[in-house]
mmCIF file of C-alpha atoms and ligand atoms in Angstrom:
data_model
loop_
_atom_site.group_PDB
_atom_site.id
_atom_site.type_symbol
_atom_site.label_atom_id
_atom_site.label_comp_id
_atom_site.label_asym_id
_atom_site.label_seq_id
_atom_site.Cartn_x
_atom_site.Cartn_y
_atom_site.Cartn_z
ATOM 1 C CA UNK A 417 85.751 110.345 127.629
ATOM 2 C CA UNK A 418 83.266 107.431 128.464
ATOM 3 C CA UNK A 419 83.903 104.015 127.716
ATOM 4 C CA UNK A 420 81.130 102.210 125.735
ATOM 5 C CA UNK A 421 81.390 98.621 124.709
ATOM 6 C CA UNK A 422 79.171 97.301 121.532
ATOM 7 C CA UNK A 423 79.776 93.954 119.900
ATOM 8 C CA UNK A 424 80.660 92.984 116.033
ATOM 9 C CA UNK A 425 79.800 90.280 113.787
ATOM 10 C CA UNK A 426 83.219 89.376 113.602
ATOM 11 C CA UNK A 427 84.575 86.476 115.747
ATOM 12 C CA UNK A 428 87.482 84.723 115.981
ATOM 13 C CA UNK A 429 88.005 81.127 117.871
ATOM 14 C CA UNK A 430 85.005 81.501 119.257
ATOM 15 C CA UNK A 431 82.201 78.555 119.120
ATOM 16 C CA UNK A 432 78.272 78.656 119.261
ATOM 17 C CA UNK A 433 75.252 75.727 119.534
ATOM 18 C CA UNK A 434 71.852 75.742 117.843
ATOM 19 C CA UNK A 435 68.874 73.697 119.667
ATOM 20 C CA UNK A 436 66.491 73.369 117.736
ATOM 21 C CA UNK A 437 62.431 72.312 118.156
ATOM 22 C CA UNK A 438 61.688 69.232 115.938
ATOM 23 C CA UNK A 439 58.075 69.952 116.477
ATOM 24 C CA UNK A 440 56.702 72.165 113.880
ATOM 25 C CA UNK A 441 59.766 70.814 111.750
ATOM 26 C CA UNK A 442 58.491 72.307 108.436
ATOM 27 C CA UNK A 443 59.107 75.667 110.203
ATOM 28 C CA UNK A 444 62.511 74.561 112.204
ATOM 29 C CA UNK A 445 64.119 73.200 109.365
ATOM 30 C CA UNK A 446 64.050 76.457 107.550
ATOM 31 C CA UNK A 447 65.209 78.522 110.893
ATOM 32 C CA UNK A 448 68.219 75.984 111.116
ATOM 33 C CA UNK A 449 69.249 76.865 107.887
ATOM 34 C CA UNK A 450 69.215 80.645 108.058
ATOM 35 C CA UNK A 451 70.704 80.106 111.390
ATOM 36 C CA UNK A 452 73.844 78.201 109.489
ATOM 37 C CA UNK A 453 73.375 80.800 106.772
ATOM 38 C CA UNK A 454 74.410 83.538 109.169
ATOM 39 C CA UNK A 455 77.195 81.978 111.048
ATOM 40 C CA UNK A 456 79.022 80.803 107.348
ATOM 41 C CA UNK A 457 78.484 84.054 105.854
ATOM 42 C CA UNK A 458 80.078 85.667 109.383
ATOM 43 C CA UNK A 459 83.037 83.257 108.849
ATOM 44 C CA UNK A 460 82.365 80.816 111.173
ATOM 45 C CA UNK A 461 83.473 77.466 110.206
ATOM 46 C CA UNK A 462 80.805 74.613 110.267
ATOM 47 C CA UNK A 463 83.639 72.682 112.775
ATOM 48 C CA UNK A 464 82.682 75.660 115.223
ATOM 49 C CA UNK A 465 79.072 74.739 115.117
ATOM 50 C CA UNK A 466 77.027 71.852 117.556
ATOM 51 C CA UNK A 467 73.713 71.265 116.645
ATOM 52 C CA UNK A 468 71.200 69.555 119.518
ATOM 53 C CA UNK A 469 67.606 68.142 118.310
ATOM 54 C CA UNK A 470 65.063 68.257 120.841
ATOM 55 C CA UNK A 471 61.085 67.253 120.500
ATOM 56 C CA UNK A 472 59.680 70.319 121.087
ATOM 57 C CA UNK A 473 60.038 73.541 122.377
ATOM 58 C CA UNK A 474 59.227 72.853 125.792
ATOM 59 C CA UNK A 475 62.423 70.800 125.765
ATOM 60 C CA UNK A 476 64.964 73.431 124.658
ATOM 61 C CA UNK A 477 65.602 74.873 128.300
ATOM 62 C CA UNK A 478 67.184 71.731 129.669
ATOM 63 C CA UNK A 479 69.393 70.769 126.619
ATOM 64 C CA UNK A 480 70.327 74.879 126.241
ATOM 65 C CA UNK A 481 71.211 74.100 129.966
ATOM 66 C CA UNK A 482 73.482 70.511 129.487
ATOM 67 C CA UNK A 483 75.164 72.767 126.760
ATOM 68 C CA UNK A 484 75.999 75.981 128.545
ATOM 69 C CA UNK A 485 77.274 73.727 131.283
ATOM 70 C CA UNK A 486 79.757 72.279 129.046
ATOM 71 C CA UNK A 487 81.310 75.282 128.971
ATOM 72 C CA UNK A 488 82.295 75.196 124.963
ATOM 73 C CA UNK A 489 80.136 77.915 123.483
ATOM 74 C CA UNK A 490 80.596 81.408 123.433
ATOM 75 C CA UNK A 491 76.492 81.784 122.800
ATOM 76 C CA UNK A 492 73.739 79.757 122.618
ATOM 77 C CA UNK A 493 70.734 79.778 119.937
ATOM 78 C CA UNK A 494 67.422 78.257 120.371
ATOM 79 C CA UNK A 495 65.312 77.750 117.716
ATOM 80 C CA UNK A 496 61.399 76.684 117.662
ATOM 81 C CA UNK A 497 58.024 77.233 116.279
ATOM 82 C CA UNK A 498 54.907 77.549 118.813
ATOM 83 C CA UNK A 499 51.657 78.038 116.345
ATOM 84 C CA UNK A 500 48.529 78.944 118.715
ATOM 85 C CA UNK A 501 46.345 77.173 116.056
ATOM 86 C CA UNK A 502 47.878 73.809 116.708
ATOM 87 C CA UNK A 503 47.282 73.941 121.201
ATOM 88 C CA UNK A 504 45.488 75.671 123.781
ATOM 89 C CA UNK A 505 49.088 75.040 125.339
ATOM 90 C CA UNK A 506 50.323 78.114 123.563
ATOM 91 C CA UNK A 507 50.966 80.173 126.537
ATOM 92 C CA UNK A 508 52.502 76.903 128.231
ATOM 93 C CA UNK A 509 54.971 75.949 125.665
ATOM 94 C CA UNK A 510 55.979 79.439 124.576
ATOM 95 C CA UNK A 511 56.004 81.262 128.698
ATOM 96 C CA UNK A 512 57.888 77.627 129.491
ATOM 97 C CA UNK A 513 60.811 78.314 126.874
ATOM 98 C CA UNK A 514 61.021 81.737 126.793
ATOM 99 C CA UNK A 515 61.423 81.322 131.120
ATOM 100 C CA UNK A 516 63.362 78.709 130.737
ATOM 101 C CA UNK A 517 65.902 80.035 128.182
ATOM 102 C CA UNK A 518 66.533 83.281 130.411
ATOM 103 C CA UNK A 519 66.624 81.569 133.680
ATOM 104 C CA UNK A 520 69.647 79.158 131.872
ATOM 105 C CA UNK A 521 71.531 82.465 130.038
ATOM 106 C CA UNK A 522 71.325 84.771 133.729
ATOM 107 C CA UNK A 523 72.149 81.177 135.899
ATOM 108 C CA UNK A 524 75.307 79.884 133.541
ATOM 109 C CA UNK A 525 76.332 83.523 132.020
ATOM 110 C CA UNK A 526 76.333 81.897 128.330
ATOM 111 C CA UNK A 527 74.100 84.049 126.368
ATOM 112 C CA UNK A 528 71.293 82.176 125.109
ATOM 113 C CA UNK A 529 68.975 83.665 121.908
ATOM 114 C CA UNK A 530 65.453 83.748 121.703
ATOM 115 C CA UNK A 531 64.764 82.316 118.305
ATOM 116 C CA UNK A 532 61.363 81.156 118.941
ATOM 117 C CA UNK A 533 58.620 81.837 116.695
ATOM 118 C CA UNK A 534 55.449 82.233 117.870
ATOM 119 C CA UNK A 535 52.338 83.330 115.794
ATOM 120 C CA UNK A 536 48.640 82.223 115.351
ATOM 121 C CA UNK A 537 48.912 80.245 112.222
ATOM 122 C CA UNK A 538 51.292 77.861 110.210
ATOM 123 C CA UNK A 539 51.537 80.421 107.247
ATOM 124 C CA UNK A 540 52.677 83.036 109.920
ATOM 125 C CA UNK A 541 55.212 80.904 111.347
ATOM 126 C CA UNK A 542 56.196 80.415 107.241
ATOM 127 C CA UNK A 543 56.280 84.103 106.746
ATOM 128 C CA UNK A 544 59.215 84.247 110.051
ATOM 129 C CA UNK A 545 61.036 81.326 108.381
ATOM 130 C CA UNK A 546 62.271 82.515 105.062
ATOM 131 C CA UNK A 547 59.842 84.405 103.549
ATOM 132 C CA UNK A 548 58.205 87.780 103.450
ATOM 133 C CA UNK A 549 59.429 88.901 107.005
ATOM 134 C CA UNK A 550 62.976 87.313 106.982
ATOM 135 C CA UNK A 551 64.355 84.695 108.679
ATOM 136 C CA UNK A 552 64.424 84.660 112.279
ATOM 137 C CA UNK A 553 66.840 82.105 112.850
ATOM 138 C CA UNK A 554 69.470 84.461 110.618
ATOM 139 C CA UNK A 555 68.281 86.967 112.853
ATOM 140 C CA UNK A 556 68.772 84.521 115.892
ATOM 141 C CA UNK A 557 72.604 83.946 114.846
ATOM 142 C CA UNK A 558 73.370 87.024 114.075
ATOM 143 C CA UNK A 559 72.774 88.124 117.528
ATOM 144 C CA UNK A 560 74.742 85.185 119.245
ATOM 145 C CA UNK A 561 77.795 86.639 117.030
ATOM 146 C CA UNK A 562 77.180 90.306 118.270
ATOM 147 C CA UNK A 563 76.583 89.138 122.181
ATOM 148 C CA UNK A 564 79.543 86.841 122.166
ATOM 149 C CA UNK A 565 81.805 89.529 120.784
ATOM 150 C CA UNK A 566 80.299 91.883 123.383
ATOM 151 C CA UNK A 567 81.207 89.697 126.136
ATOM 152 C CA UNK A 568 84.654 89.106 124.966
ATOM 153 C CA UNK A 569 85.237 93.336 125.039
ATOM 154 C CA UNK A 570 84.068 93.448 128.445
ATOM 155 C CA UNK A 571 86.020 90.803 129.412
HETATM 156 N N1 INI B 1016 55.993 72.190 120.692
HETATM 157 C C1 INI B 1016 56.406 73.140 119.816
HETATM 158 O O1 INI B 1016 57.617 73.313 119.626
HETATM 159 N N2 INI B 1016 55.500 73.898 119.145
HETATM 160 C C2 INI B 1016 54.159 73.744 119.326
HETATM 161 O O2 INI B 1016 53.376 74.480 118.672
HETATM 162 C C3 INI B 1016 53.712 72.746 120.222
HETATM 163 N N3 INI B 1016 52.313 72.522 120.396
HETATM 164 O O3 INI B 1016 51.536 73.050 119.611
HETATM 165 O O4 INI B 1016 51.890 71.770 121.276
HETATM 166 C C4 INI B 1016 54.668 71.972 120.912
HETATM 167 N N4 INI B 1016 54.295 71.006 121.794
HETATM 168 C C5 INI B 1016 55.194 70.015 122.265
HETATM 169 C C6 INI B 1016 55.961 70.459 123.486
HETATM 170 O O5 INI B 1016 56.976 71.397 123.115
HETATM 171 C C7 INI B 1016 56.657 69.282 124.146
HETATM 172 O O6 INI B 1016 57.553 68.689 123.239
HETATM 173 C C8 INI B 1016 55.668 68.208 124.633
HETATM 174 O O7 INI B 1016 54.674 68.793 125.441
HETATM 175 C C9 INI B 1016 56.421 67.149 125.480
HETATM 176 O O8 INI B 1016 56.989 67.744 126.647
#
């Protein structure tokens, strides 16, 4: 029979980071919480949990980077809000993270989560945050439990 390997959302002993964009904070401080949201309601205790403010999104990469390096966490969630409406940086600041993040998750092994929203307007960004289409920093969490619990069966 062939061996497959999925992750749960169960963990045990096993620790995770949030950085999070303090640009846009309206929107960040509501993917923060779902982020939280997801890990308590998974069981993991708030001691388990490291939370790094950065300015903006542009800045996640490097502090994603000091805290893979540190070897402590398991996984790794980023958390921002790029709104097109507020830069013609857009493609910048979102291609920068999004580059960024990967190059620190393939280069350190720690997986890192995309929990970026990007969208054209404010109210968008809103809607991604808590409202009518979820929570993506719930969402965000929810995969660092599944990919560190995947790594740990492969190991
Ligand atoms: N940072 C964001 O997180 N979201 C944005 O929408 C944004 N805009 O619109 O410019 C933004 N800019 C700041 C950027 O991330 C850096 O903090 C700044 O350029 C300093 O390096």
């Amino acid at each position: 029979m062939s061996k497959f390997y999925e992750g749960s959302f169960t963990v045990e002993g096993h620790r995770f980071a949030i950085v999070v964009s303090r640009f846009n904070e309206l929107v960040t401080q509501r993917l923060l919480e779902g982020a939280l949201d997801a890990f308590r309601r998974h069981g993991v205790s708030d001691g388990d949990i490291e939370t790094a403010w950065v300015p903006g999104t542009f800045e996640i990469p490097i502090i994603t980077k000091k805290l893979a390096e540190t070897g402590r966490f398991h996984a790794i969630v980023s958390l921002g809000a790029v709104i097109r409406g507020d830069t013609p940086h857009f493609e910048y600041v979102a291609g920068e993270a999004a580059k960024g993040i990967s190059h620190v998750s393939l280069q350190t092994g720690v997986p890192v989560i995309f929990g970026i929203v990007t969208s054209d307007s404010l109210e968008q960004a809103l809607e991604r945050a808590g409202s009518k289409h979820g929570n993506r920093g719930f969402d965000a969490a929810v995969s660092a439990l599944e990919m560190a619990s995947l790594i740990a069966a492969i190991k």
